[in-house]
């Protein structure tokens, strides 16, 4: 724990490598071009196709820079993405000119540019779920004073779309846009549980990474836990993503199967008798509010 915060373990420092089986010129949800059946994304099957190489390389660069906590050199990017340095140099110059990439003062290390921020902000502003659930997140944060998240399933990961900070000095550190392995988070597990085991197996990349000593990585144990989640309607992450942090999550029924979920994260040291029951009851109430609001909107 540092400066009163507990940092989640998504986007770990080091080379920007994918843990979802996606390599250069292949996105996490694209499906194998050699597999006519494709794969399963967050909202259903994704049709297989032959990607456009230049577009794939551009997206690979953006994703590598987004996944890295520091600026990357030309040599690092070329090595990790498998792109020739001569081709990558021209691609980076073009992206710098368009504002998608920025270079440091030496011109040798690269990071995301302001255009990436503009596109991310535009995505959130146009997203129905973030607006619809804003009041629900506020209410949960006000009631418990703990960190609250809205997350969305993105292939084998879950990404934070919105958050409300804890009022306590000791809290979970997180950031909007951060990707975390779905199997290691309450948000991810409750959304994986919305899908049959066969779809989960296609969605995840085995073997699963262990973020802490508590992370469930065994396929049979994970499937057993997902069955429990389906039966009780909520998921719990007991220090599986971050040591010392327990998280509770429920899916939000805006789509079928659900792609969004809300969660509340609490340091284990602050979980007292009856805390879990109160948190789960509050999450159920929040989801009921969303369901009622959706019904009203549908009838308007």
mmCIF file of C-alpha atoms in Angstrom:
data_model
loop_
_atom_site.group_PDB
_atom_site.id
_atom_site.type_symbol
_atom_site.label_atom_id
_atom_site.label_comp_id
_atom_site.label_asym_id
_atom_site.label_seq_id
_atom_site.Cartn_x
_atom_site.Cartn_y
_atom_site.Cartn_z
ATOM 1 C CA UNK A 1 0.000 0.000 0.000
ATOM 2 C CA UNK A 2 1.346 3.408 -0.904
ATOM 3 C CA UNK A 3 0.277 6.853 0.329
ATOM 4 C CA UNK A 4 -2.910 5.418 1.767
ATOM 5 C CA UNK A 5 -4.048 3.771 -1.460
ATOM 6 C CA UNK A 6 -4.103 0.184 -2.622
ATOM 7 C CA UNK A 7 -3.298 -0.064 -6.306
ATOM 8 C CA UNK A 8 -5.147 -2.527 -8.479
ATOM 9 C CA UNK A 9 -2.950 -4.688 -10.651
ATOM 10 C CA UNK A 10 -4.328 -3.991 -14.106
ATOM 11 C CA UNK A 11 -1.958 -2.556 -16.732
ATOM 12 C CA UNK A 12 1.156 -3.703 -14.916
ATOM 13 C CA UNK A 13 4.455 -1.968 -15.729
ATOM 14 C CA UNK A 14 6.593 -3.533 -18.416
ATOM 15 C CA UNK A 15 6.297 -4.280 -22.133
ATOM 16 C CA UNK A 16 2.814 -3.806 -23.532
ATOM 17 C CA UNK A 17 1.884 -7.409 -24.140
ATOM 18 C CA UNK A 18 -1.616 -8.791 -24.545
ATOM 19 C CA UNK A 19 -2.895 -11.432 -22.114
ATOM 20 C CA UNK A 20 -5.938 -12.284 -24.214
ATOM 21 C CA UNK A 21 -4.212 -14.201 -26.964
ATOM 22 C CA UNK A 22 -4.265 -11.248 -29.349
ATOM 23 C CA UNK A 23 -1.025 -10.598 -31.174
ATOM 24 C CA UNK A 24 0.057 -8.027 -33.750
ATOM 25 C CA UNK A 25 -2.696 -7.051 -36.171
ATOM 26 C CA UNK A 26 -5.308 -8.991 -34.245
ATOM 27 C CA UNK A 27 -7.693 -7.518 -31.704
ATOM 28 C CA UNK A 28 -8.898 -9.400 -28.657
ATOM 29 C CA UNK A 29 -12.376 -9.938 -30.120
ATOM 30 C CA UNK A 30 -11.582 -10.303 -33.801
ATOM 31 C CA UNK A 31 -11.513 -14.085 -34.067
ATOM 32 C CA UNK A 32 -8.811 -16.060 -35.812
ATOM 33 C CA UNK A 33 -8.874 -15.306 -39.570
ATOM 34 C CA UNK A 34 -8.266 -19.000 -40.121
ATOM 35 C CA UNK A 35 -11.244 -19.968 -38.009
ATOM 36 C CA UNK A 36 -14.504 -19.458 -39.930
ATOM 37 C CA UNK A 37 -16.466 -19.693 -36.711
ATOM 38 C CA UNK A 38 -14.786 -16.573 -35.310
ATOM 39 C CA UNK A 39 -15.008 -16.008 -31.569
ATOM 40 C CA UNK A 40 -17.310 -14.575 -28.935
ATOM 41 C CA UNK A 41 -17.087 -10.930 -27.913
ATOM 42 C CA UNK A 42 -18.778 -9.084 -25.052
ATOM 43 C CA UNK A 43 -22.143 -8.952 -26.782
ATOM 44 C CA UNK A 44 -22.077 -12.147 -28.849
ATOM 45 C CA UNK A 45 -20.350 -13.882 -31.765
ATOM 46 C CA UNK A 46 -17.893 -11.853 -33.811
ATOM 47 C CA UNK A 47 -17.759 -12.740 -37.489
ATOM 48 C CA UNK A 48 -14.300 -13.742 -38.719
ATOM 49 C CA UNK A 49 -12.723 -11.644 -41.463
ATOM 50 C CA UNK A 50 -9.332 -10.753 -42.912
ATOM 51 C CA UNK A 51 -8.127 -7.584 -41.106
ATOM 52 C CA UNK A 52 -6.663 -4.632 -43.004
ATOM 53 C CA UNK A 53 -2.966 -4.760 -42.150
ATOM 54 C CA UNK A 54 -2.303 -1.018 -42.010
ATOM 55 C CA UNK A 55 -5.352 -0.385 -39.827
ATOM 56 C CA UNK A 56 -4.351 -3.252 -37.552
ATOM 57 C CA UNK A 57 -0.867 -1.848 -37.099
ATOM 58 C CA UNK A 58 -2.230 1.584 -36.237
ATOM 59 C CA UNK A 59 -4.526 0.119 -33.601
ATOM 60 C CA UNK A 60 -1.737 -2.103 -32.256
ATOM 61 C CA UNK A 61 0.386 1.002 -31.650
ATOM 62 C CA UNK A 62 -2.448 2.831 -29.891
ATOM 63 C CA UNK A 63 -3.242 -0.177 -27.698
ATOM 64 C CA UNK A 64 0.425 -0.710 -26.822
ATOM 65 C CA UNK A 65 0.786 2.919 -25.758
ATOM 66 C CA UNK A 66 -2.487 2.808 -23.822
ATOM 67 C CA UNK A 67 -1.418 -0.361 -21.985
ATOM 68 C CA UNK A 68 1.932 1.076 -20.917
ATOM 69 C CA UNK A 69 2.400 3.276 -17.825
ATOM 70 C CA UNK A 70 5.380 4.979 -19.476
ATOM 71 C CA UNK A 71 6.433 6.248 -22.883
ATOM 72 C CA UNK A 72 7.822 3.622 -25.256
ATOM 73 C CA UNK A 73 10.806 3.759 -27.576
ATOM 74 C CA UNK A 74 10.762 2.890 -31.271
ATOM 75 C CA UNK A 75 12.867 -0.204 -30.581
ATOM 76 C CA UNK A 76 10.507 -1.433 -27.840
ATOM 77 C CA UNK A 77 7.394 -0.940 -29.951
ATOM 78 C CA UNK A 78 8.940 -2.599 -33.000
ATOM 79 C CA UNK A 79 10.033 -5.579 -30.910
ATOM 80 C CA UNK A 80 6.746 -6.036 -29.048
ATOM 81 C CA UNK A 81 4.459 -5.491 -32.043
ATOM 82 C CA UNK A 82 6.551 -7.233 -34.695
ATOM 83 C CA UNK A 83 6.529 -4.189 -36.980
ATOM 84 C CA UNK A 84 9.697 -3.293 -38.961
ATOM 85 C CA UNK A 85 11.327 -0.179 -37.536
ATOM 86 C CA UNK A 86 11.256 1.612 -40.875
ATOM 87 C CA UNK A 87 7.492 1.075 -41.225
ATOM 88 C CA UNK A 88 6.854 1.922 -37.581
ATOM 89 C CA UNK A 89 8.837 5.161 -37.837
ATOM 90 C CA UNK A 90 6.634 6.411 -40.663
ATOM 91 C CA UNK A 91 3.486 5.296 -38.861
ATOM 92 C CA UNK A 92 4.493 7.127 -35.678
ATOM 93 C CA UNK A 93 5.302 10.325 -37.594
ATOM 94 C CA UNK A 94 1.855 10.220 -39.196
ATOM 95 C CA UNK A 95 0.141 9.621 -35.856
ATOM 96 C CA UNK A 96 2.118 12.455 -34.245
ATOM 97 C CA UNK A 97 1.056 14.805 -37.033
ATOM 98 C CA UNK A 98 -2.592 13.868 -36.453
ATOM 99 C CA UNK A 99 -2.368 14.258 -32.676
ATOM 100 C CA UNK A 100 -2.840 10.594 -31.755
ATOM 101 C CA UNK A 101 0.734 10.164 -30.518
ATOM 102 C CA UNK A 102 3.128 12.535 -28.761
ATOM 103 C CA UNK A 103 6.933 12.310 -28.533
ATOM 104 C CA UNK A 104 9.018 13.427 -25.567
ATOM 105 C CA UNK A 105 11.523 16.290 -25.770
ATOM 106 C CA UNK A 106 14.191 13.956 -27.127
ATOM 107 C CA UNK A 107 11.886 12.686 -29.866
ATOM 108 C CA UNK A 108 12.791 9.098 -28.995
ATOM 109 C CA UNK A 109 9.982 7.986 -26.674
ATOM 110 C CA UNK A 110 6.290 7.973 -27.512
ATOM 111 C CA UNK A 111 2.969 8.127 -25.686
ATOM 112 C CA UNK A 112 -0.683 8.789 -26.459
ATOM 113 C CA UNK A 113 -1.639 12.208 -27.808
ATOM 114 C CA UNK A 114 -4.539 14.465 -26.941
ATOM 115 C CA UNK A 115 -6.739 13.038 -29.713
ATOM 116 C CA UNK A 116 -6.905 9.761 -27.792
ATOM 117 C CA UNK A 117 -8.279 11.657 -24.795
ATOM 118 C CA UNK A 118 -10.857 13.395 -26.972
ATOM 119 C CA UNK A 119 -12.084 10.111 -28.417
ATOM 120 C CA UNK A 120 -12.260 8.467 -24.991
ATOM 121 C CA UNK A 121 -14.220 11.398 -23.585
ATOM 122 C CA UNK A 122 -16.578 11.335 -26.575
ATOM 123 C CA UNK A 123 -17.208 7.619 -26.014
ATOM 124 C CA UNK A 124 -18.190 8.193 -22.390
ATOM 125 C CA UNK A 125 -20.353 11.223 -23.193
ATOM 126 C CA UNK A 126 -22.291 9.261 -25.813
ATOM 127 C CA UNK A 127 -22.646 6.115 -23.697
ATOM 128 C CA UNK A 128 -26.164 5.549 -22.357
ATOM 129 C CA UNK A 129 -25.100 3.448 -19.374
ATOM 130 C CA UNK A 130 -22.765 6.033 -17.843
ATOM 131 C CA UNK A 131 -25.516 8.648 -17.874
ATOM 132 C CA UNK A 132 -28.289 6.344 -16.695
ATOM 133 C CA UNK A 133 -26.219 4.953 -13.827
ATOM 134 C CA UNK A 134 -24.633 8.194 -12.629
ATOM 135 C CA UNK A 135 -27.179 8.730 -9.854
ATOM 136 C CA UNK A 136 -26.949 5.102 -8.746
ATOM 137 C CA UNK A 137 -23.166 5.355 -8.414
ATOM 138 C CA UNK A 138 -23.507 8.605 -6.461
ATOM 139 C CA UNK A 139 -26.002 7.032 -4.066
ATOM 140 C CA UNK A 140 -23.844 3.974 -3.371
ATOM 141 C CA UNK A 141 -20.741 6.088 -2.804
ATOM 142 C CA UNK A 142 -22.598 8.463 -0.496
ATOM 143 C CA UNK A 143 -24.110 5.627 1.534
ATOM 144 C CA UNK A 144 -20.924 3.620 2.101
ATOM 145 C CA UNK A 145 -18.113 6.111 1.506
ATOM 146 C CA UNK A 146 -16.234 3.451 -0.470
ATOM 147 C CA UNK A 147 -14.977 3.174 -4.050
ATOM 148 C CA UNK A 148 -17.743 2.465 -6.578
ATOM 149 C CA UNK A 149 -17.210 1.450 -10.208
ATOM 150 C CA UNK A 150 -19.193 0.946 -13.388
ATOM 151 C CA UNK A 151 -17.425 -1.625 -15.548
ATOM 152 C CA UNK A 152 -17.960 -3.135 -18.991
ATOM 153 C CA UNK A 153 -16.875 -6.497 -20.359
ATOM 154 C CA UNK A 154 -14.339 -6.083 -23.175
ATOM 155 C CA UNK A 155 -13.271 -9.477 -24.452
ATOM 156 C CA UNK A 156 -11.426 -11.271 -21.627
ATOM 157 C CA UNK A 157 -11.117 -8.017 -19.693
ATOM 158 C CA UNK A 158 -13.335 -5.587 -17.836
ATOM 159 C CA UNK A 159 -12.804 -1.841 -18.276
ATOM 160 C CA UNK A 160 -13.760 0.909 -15.838
ATOM 161 C CA UNK A 161 -16.229 3.371 -17.398
ATOM 162 C CA UNK A 162 -16.993 5.443 -14.299
ATOM 163 C CA UNK A 163 -15.983 5.599 -10.655
ATOM 164 C CA UNK A 164 -16.701 7.343 -7.395
ATOM 165 C CA UNK A 165 -13.825 7.747 -4.948
ATOM 166 C CA UNK A 166 -13.770 6.495 -1.386
ATOM 167 C CA UNK A 167 -13.778 9.160 1.318
ATOM 168 C CA UNK A 168 -11.148 7.227 3.292
ATOM 169 C CA UNK A 169 -7.360 7.704 3.035
ATOM 170 C CA UNK A 170 -6.917 3.932 2.674
ATOM 171 C CA UNK A 171 -8.612 3.133 -0.615
ATOM 172 C CA UNK A 172 -8.336 1.248 -3.891
ATOM 173 C CA UNK A 173 -6.401 3.116 -6.559
ATOM 174 C CA UNK A 174 -8.052 2.832 -9.969
ATOM 175 C CA UNK A 175 -8.577 4.871 -13.114
ATOM 176 C CA UNK A 176 -11.310 5.213 -15.718
ATOM 177 C CA UNK A 177 -10.277 3.288 -18.814
ATOM 178 C CA UNK A 178 -8.159 0.767 -16.902
ATOM 179 C CA UNK A 179 -8.462 -2.815 -18.172
ATOM 180 C CA UNK A 180 -8.365 -5.745 -15.754
ATOM 181 C CA UNK A 181 -8.568 -9.509 -16.359
ATOM 182 C CA UNK A 182 -12.235 -10.426 -16.024
ATOM 183 C CA UNK A 183 -11.588 -13.653 -14.110
ATOM 184 C CA UNK A 184 -9.789 -11.759 -11.320
ATOM 185 C CA UNK A 185 -12.446 -9.138 -10.568
ATOM 186 C CA UNK A 186 -15.969 -9.156 -9.173
ATOM 187 C CA UNK A 187 -17.102 -6.989 -12.099
ATOM 188 C CA UNK A 188 -15.644 -9.430 -14.601
ATOM 189 C CA UNK A 189 -16.890 -12.578 -12.887
ATOM 190 C CA UNK A 190 -20.468 -11.369 -12.598
ATOM 191 C CA UNK A 191 -20.445 -10.556 -16.332
ATOM 192 C CA UNK A 192 -18.788 -13.839 -17.285
ATOM 193 C CA UNK A 193 -21.514 -15.591 -15.282
ATOM 194 C CA UNK A 194 -24.084 -14.052 -17.640
ATOM 195 C CA UNK A 195 -22.716 -16.372 -20.313
ATOM 196 C CA UNK A 196 -22.671 -20.179 -20.612
ATOM 197 C CA UNK A 197 -19.457 -22.016 -19.750
ATOM 198 C CA UNK A 198 -18.712 -22.681 -23.426
ATOM 199 C CA UNK A 199 -18.772 -18.955 -24.189
ATOM 200 C CA UNK A 200 -16.589 -18.231 -21.153
ATOM 201 C CA UNK A 201 -14.013 -20.763 -22.355
ATOM 202 C CA UNK A 202 -13.888 -19.092 -25.771
ATOM 203 C CA UNK A 203 -13.708 -15.623 -24.278
ATOM 204 C CA UNK A 204 -10.853 -16.216 -21.837
ATOM 205 C CA UNK A 205 -7.243 -16.958 -22.723
ATOM 206 C CA UNK A 206 -5.913 -20.009 -20.905
ATOM 207 C CA UNK A 207 -3.835 -20.383 -18.782
ATOM 208 C CA UNK A 208 -5.199 -17.487 -16.754
ATOM 209 C CA UNK A 209 -2.782 -15.040 -15.107
ATOM 210 C CA UNK A 210 -2.692 -14.868 -11.303
ATOM 211 C CA UNK A 211 -2.662 -11.266 -10.076
ATOM 212 C CA UNK A 212 -2.441 -12.247 -6.402
ATOM 213 C CA UNK A 213 -2.108 -15.488 -4.447
ATOM 214 C CA UNK A 214 -5.919 -15.499 -4.168
ATOM 215 C CA UNK A 215 -6.699 -15.299 -7.905
ATOM 216 C CA UNK A 216 -8.702 -18.267 -9.194
ATOM 217 C CA UNK A 217 -6.937 -19.626 -12.284
ATOM 218 C CA UNK A 218 -8.015 -23.282 -12.356
ATOM 219 C CA UNK A 219 -10.731 -23.754 -15.035
ATOM 220 C CA UNK A 220 -12.874 -26.129 -12.964
ATOM 221 C CA UNK A 221 -12.710 -23.897 -9.886
ATOM 222 C CA UNK A 222 -13.551 -20.809 -11.929
ATOM 223 C CA UNK A 223 -16.548 -22.498 -13.552
ATOM 224 C CA UNK A 224 -17.745 -23.656 -10.127
ATOM 225 C CA UNK A 225 -17.497 -20.103 -8.838
ATOM 226 C CA UNK A 226 -19.377 -18.739 -11.856
ATOM 227 C CA UNK A 227 -22.142 -21.267 -11.171
ATOM 228 C CA UNK A 228 -22.366 -19.889 -7.628
ATOM 229 C CA UNK A 229 -22.514 -16.345 -8.998
ATOM 230 C CA UNK A 230 -25.396 -17.301 -11.297
ATOM 231 C CA UNK A 231 -27.286 -18.847 -8.392
ATOM 232 C CA UNK A 232 -26.940 -15.950 -5.944
ATOM 233 C CA UNK A 233 -26.902 -13.067 -8.434
ATOM 234 C CA UNK A 234 -23.697 -11.312 -7.399
ATOM 235 C CA UNK A 235 -19.924 -11.860 -7.481
ATOM 236 C CA UNK A 236 -17.226 -11.327 -4.875
ATOM 237 C CA UNK A 237 -13.521 -10.736 -5.436
ATOM 238 C CA UNK A 238 -11.744 -11.558 -2.191
ATOM 239 C CA UNK A 239 -8.295 -10.046 -2.726
ATOM 240 C CA UNK A 240 -8.067 -11.731 -6.143
ATOM 241 C CA UNK A 241 -7.191 -8.550 -8.033
ATOM 242 C CA UNK A 242 -5.561 -6.522 -5.256
ATOM 243 C CA UNK A 243 -4.219 -7.731 -1.923
ATOM 244 C CA UNK A 244 -6.240 -6.301 0.946
ATOM 245 C CA UNK A 245 -9.279 -5.327 -1.159
ATOM 246 C CA UNK A 246 -12.643 -7.115 -1.297
ATOM 247 C CA UNK A 247 -15.075 -6.193 -4.066
ATOM 248 C CA UNK A 248 -18.775 -6.972 -4.606
ATOM 249 C CA UNK A 249 -20.500 -6.630 -7.994
ATOM 250 C CA UNK A 250 -23.847 -7.115 -9.718
ATOM 251 C CA UNK A 251 -24.685 -7.064 -13.419
ATOM 252 C CA UNK A 252 -26.840 -4.243 -14.774
ATOM 253 C CA UNK A 253 -29.656 -5.521 -17.044
ATOM 254 C CA UNK A 254 -29.327 -3.060 -19.915
ATOM 255 C CA UNK A 255 -28.452 -5.772 -22.462
ATOM 256 C CA UNK A 256 -28.924 -9.513 -22.674
ATOM 257 C CA UNK A 257 -26.522 -10.933 -21.785
ATOM 258 C CA UNK A 258 -25.399 -8.032 -19.619
ATOM 259 C CA UNK A 259 -22.177 -6.249 -20.554
ATOM 260 C CA UNK A 260 -22.189 -3.702 -17.699
ATOM 261 C CA UNK A 261 -21.913 -4.144 -13.938
ATOM 262 C CA UNK A 262 -21.575 -2.003 -10.825
ATOM 263 C CA UNK A 263 -19.267 -2.738 -7.913
ATOM 264 C CA UNK A 264 -18.256 -1.533 -4.482
ATOM 265 C CA UNK A 265 -14.685 -2.099 -3.257
ATOM 266 C CA UNK A 266 -13.719 -2.138 0.420
ATOM 267 C CA UNK A 267 -10.414 -2.741 2.209
ATOM 268 C CA UNK A 268 -10.729 -6.076 4.005
ATOM 269 C CA UNK A 269 -9.782 -4.337 7.257
ATOM 270 C CA UNK A 270 -12.991 -2.258 7.092
ATOM 271 C CA UNK A 271 -15.349 -5.185 6.489
ATOM 272 C CA UNK A 272 -17.175 -5.722 9.768
ATOM 273 C CA UNK A 273 -20.001 -8.060 10.822
ATOM 274 C CA UNK A 274 -22.943 -7.699 8.460
ATOM 275 C CA UNK A 275 -21.012 -5.526 5.975
ATOM 276 C CA UNK A 276 -21.323 -7.990 3.108
ATOM 277 C CA UNK A 277 -25.078 -8.364 3.594
ATOM 278 C CA UNK A 278 -25.601 -4.579 3.641
ATOM 279 C CA UNK A 279 -23.471 -4.043 0.543
ATOM 280 C CA UNK A 280 -25.186 -6.809 -1.431
ATOM 281 C CA UNK A 281 -28.623 -5.495 -0.423
ATOM 282 C CA UNK A 282 -27.639 -2.010 -1.597
ATOM 283 C CA UNK A 283 -26.381 -3.361 -4.923
ATOM 284 C CA UNK A 284 -29.643 -5.274 -5.405
ATOM 285 C CA UNK A 285 -31.574 -2.088 -4.689
ATOM 286 C CA UNK A 286 -29.458 -0.146 -7.169
ATOM 287 C CA UNK A 287 -30.023 -2.719 -9.907
ATOM 288 C CA UNK A 288 -33.761 -2.667 -9.162
ATOM 289 C CA UNK A 289 -33.731 1.116 -9.622
ATOM 290 C CA UNK A 290 -32.024 0.715 -12.985
ATOM 291 C CA UNK A 291 -34.521 -1.956 -14.043
ATOM 292 C CA UNK A 292 -37.434 0.309 -13.067
ATOM 293 C CA UNK A 293 -35.925 3.297 -14.877
ATOM 294 C CA UNK A 294 -35.395 1.202 -17.981
ATOM 295 C CA UNK A 295 -39.034 0.083 -17.886
ATOM 296 C CA UNK A 296 -40.202 3.696 -17.617
ATOM 297 C CA UNK A 297 -38.001 4.768 -20.518
ATOM 298 C CA UNK A 298 -39.249 1.882 -22.653
ATOM 299 C CA UNK A 299 -42.848 2.898 -22.001
ATOM 300 C CA UNK A 300 -42.308 6.596 -22.662
#
